[in-house]
Structure formats: C-alpha cells, structure tokens
CSV table of C-alpha atoms in Angstrom, one decimal:
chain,number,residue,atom,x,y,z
V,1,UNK,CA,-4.9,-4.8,24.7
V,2,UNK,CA,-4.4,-2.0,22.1
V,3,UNK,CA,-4.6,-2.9,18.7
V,4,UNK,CA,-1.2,-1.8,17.1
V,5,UNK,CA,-1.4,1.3,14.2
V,6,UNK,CA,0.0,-0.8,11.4
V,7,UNK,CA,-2.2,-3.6,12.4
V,8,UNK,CA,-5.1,-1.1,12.2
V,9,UNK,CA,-3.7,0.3,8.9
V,10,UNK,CA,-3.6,-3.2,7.5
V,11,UNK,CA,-7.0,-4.2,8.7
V,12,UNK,CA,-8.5,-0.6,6.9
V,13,UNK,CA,-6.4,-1.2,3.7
V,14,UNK,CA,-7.3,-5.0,3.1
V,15,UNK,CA,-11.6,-4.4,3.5
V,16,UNK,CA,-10.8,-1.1,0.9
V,17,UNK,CA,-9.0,-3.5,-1.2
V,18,UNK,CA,-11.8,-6.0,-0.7
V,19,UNK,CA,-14.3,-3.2,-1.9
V,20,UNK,CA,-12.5,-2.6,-4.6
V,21,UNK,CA,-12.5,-6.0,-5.2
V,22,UNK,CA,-16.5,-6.5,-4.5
V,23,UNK,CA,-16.9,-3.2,-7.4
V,24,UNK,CA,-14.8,-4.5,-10.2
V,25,UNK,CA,-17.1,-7.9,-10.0
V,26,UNK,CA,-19.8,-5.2,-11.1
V,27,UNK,CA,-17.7,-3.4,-14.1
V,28,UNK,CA,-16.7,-7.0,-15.1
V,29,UNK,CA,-17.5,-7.6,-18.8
V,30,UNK,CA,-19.7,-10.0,-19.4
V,31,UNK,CA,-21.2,-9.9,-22.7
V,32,UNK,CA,-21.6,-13.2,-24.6
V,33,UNK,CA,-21.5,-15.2,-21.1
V,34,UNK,CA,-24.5,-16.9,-20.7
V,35,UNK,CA,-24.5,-17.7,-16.7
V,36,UNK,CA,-24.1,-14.6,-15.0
V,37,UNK,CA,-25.5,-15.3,-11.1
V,38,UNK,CA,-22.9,-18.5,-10.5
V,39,UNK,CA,-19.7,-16.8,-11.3
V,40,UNK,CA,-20.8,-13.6,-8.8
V,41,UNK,CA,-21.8,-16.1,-6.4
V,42,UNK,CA,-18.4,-17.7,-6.1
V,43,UNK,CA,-16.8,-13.9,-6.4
V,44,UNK,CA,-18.8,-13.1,-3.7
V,45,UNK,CA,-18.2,-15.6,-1.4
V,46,UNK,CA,-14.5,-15.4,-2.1
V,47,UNK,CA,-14.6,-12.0,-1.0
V,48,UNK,CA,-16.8,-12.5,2.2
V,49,UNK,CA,-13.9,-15.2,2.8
V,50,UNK,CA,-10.9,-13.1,2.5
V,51,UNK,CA,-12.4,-10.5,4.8
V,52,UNK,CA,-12.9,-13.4,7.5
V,53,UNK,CA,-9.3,-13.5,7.1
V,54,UNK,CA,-8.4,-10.2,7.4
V,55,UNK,CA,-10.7,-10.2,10.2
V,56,UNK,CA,-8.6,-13.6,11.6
V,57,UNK,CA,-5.5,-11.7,11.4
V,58,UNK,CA,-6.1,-8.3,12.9
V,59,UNK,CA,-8.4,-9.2,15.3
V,60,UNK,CA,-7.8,-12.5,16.3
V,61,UNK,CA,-3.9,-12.3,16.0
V,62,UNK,CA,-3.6,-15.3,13.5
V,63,UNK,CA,-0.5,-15.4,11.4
V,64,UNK,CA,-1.6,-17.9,8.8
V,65,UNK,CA,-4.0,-15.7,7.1
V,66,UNK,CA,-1.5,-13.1,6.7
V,67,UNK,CA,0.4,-15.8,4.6
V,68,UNK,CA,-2.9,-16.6,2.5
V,69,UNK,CA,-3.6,-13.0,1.7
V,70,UNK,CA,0.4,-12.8,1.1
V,71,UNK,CA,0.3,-16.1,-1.3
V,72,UNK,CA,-3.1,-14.8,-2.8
V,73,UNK,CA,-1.7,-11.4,-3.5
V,74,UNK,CA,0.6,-13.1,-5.3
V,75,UNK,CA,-1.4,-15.0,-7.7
V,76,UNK,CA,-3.4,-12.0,-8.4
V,77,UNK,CA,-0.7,-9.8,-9.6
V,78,UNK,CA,0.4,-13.0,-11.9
V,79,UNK,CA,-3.0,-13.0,-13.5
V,80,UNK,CA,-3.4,-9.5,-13.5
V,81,UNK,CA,-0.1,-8.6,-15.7
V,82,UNK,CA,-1.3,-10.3,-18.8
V,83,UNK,CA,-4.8,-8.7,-18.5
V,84,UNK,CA,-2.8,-5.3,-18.6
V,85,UNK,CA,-0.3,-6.5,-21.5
V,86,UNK,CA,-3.1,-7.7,-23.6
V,87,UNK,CA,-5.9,-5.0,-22.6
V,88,UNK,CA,-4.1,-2.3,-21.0
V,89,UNK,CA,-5.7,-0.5,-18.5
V,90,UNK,CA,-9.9,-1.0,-18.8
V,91,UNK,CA,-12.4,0.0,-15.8
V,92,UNK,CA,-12.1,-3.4,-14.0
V,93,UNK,CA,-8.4,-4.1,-14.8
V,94,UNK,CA,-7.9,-0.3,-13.2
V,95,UNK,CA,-9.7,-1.0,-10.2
V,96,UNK,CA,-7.6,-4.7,-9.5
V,97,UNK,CA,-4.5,-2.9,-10.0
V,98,UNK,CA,-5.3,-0.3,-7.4
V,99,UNK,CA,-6.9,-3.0,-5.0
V,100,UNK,CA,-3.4,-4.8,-5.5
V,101,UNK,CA,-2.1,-2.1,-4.1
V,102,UNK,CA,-4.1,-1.5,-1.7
V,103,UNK,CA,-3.0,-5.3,-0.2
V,104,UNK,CA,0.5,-4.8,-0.6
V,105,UNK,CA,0.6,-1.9,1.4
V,106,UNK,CA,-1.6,-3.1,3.9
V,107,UNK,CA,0.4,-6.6,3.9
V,108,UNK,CA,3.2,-4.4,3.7
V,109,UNK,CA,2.1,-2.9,7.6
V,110,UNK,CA,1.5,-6.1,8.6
V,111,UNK,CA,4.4,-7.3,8.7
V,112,UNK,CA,6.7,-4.5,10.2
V,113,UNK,CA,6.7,-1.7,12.9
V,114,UNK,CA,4.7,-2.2,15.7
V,115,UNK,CA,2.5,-5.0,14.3
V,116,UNK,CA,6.0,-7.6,14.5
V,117,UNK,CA,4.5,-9.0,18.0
V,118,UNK,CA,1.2,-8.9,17.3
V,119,UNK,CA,0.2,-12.0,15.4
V,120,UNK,CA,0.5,-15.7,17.0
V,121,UNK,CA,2.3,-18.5,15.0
C-alpha cells in the first residue's frame, strides 16, 4: 500500500526535527559541567528513541507514538519558553525552536488530509 503524502511529509519533518535536535546537543553549553559523555549519552539515546517512533508511526501505522511525539512536543515547548524569556534567542535555544516547529508541522500532517486512515488504534 501507498504511503499517504502527509504521512510522508510527517515522517521527513520529524527525522529533520530530530537532526536538529541531535546538532543542538553539540552547540549545548557546557562550560563549568564536569561530566560531559553521560548527559550526551542519554540525549543520544533519547533521540535514536524518538526516531523509532516516528519510524513506528509512519511506517508501521501505530497511533500511539503519534500521541508520544504529540505529548513530548508539548513538554518541550514548556521548557523551551523560559530558556527564551531568560536568554533570548542563543545558538541552541534557535535551533530547539526551529526543531519545535519542525514537529508541529509534521504532527500537524499527521493528523489530517490523507493520513486520517492511515494509523491503527
């Protein structure tokens, strides 16, 4: 069967976002921390998991990932706002915003036009 275009949209949008996502782990700042390695471990692994889900949901035809990424989406734009009250727009904090945005529109295909049918319960 055909892979729907918004489905295909969402799936391209969501590994971009995790990218994104995968880069501003790099331009994180860091100075005075003295573990580096187990904090980009954990990023990392967060990431490779999200894309598993992205990967559950377009390929796959899961629905409940959709609501993770959905929920998760969430909680980074609600730990996201005070970085950009208190900092403004930095490197990283640019580069989280644009991944957010990223997700929401690819979220955003998900879940209308021709991509309605295409994820099981």
């Amino acid at each position: 069967m055909k892979i729907p275009n918004n489905v295909v949209w969402f799936e391209i949008l969501l590994y971009l976002s995790l990218t994104l996502d995968a880069l501003s782990v790099a331009f994180q700042d860091r100075t005075g921390s003295g573990d580096l390695l187990g904090p980009m471990i954990l990023e990392a692994g967060l990431i490779l998991l999200l894309a598993y889900f992205v990967h559950l949901a377009a390929q796959k035809r899961k629905n409940w990932p959709r609501w993770v990424l959905t929920a998760l989406l969430v909680l980074s734009v609600f730990s996201l706002l005070p970085v950009l009250a208190e900092n403004g727009i930095e490197i990283d904090s640019g580069i989280e915003l644009v991944s957010c945005v990223l997700t929401a529109v690819g979220l955003y295909c998900s879940y209308t036009g021709d991509a309605q049918g295409w994820f099981n319960a």
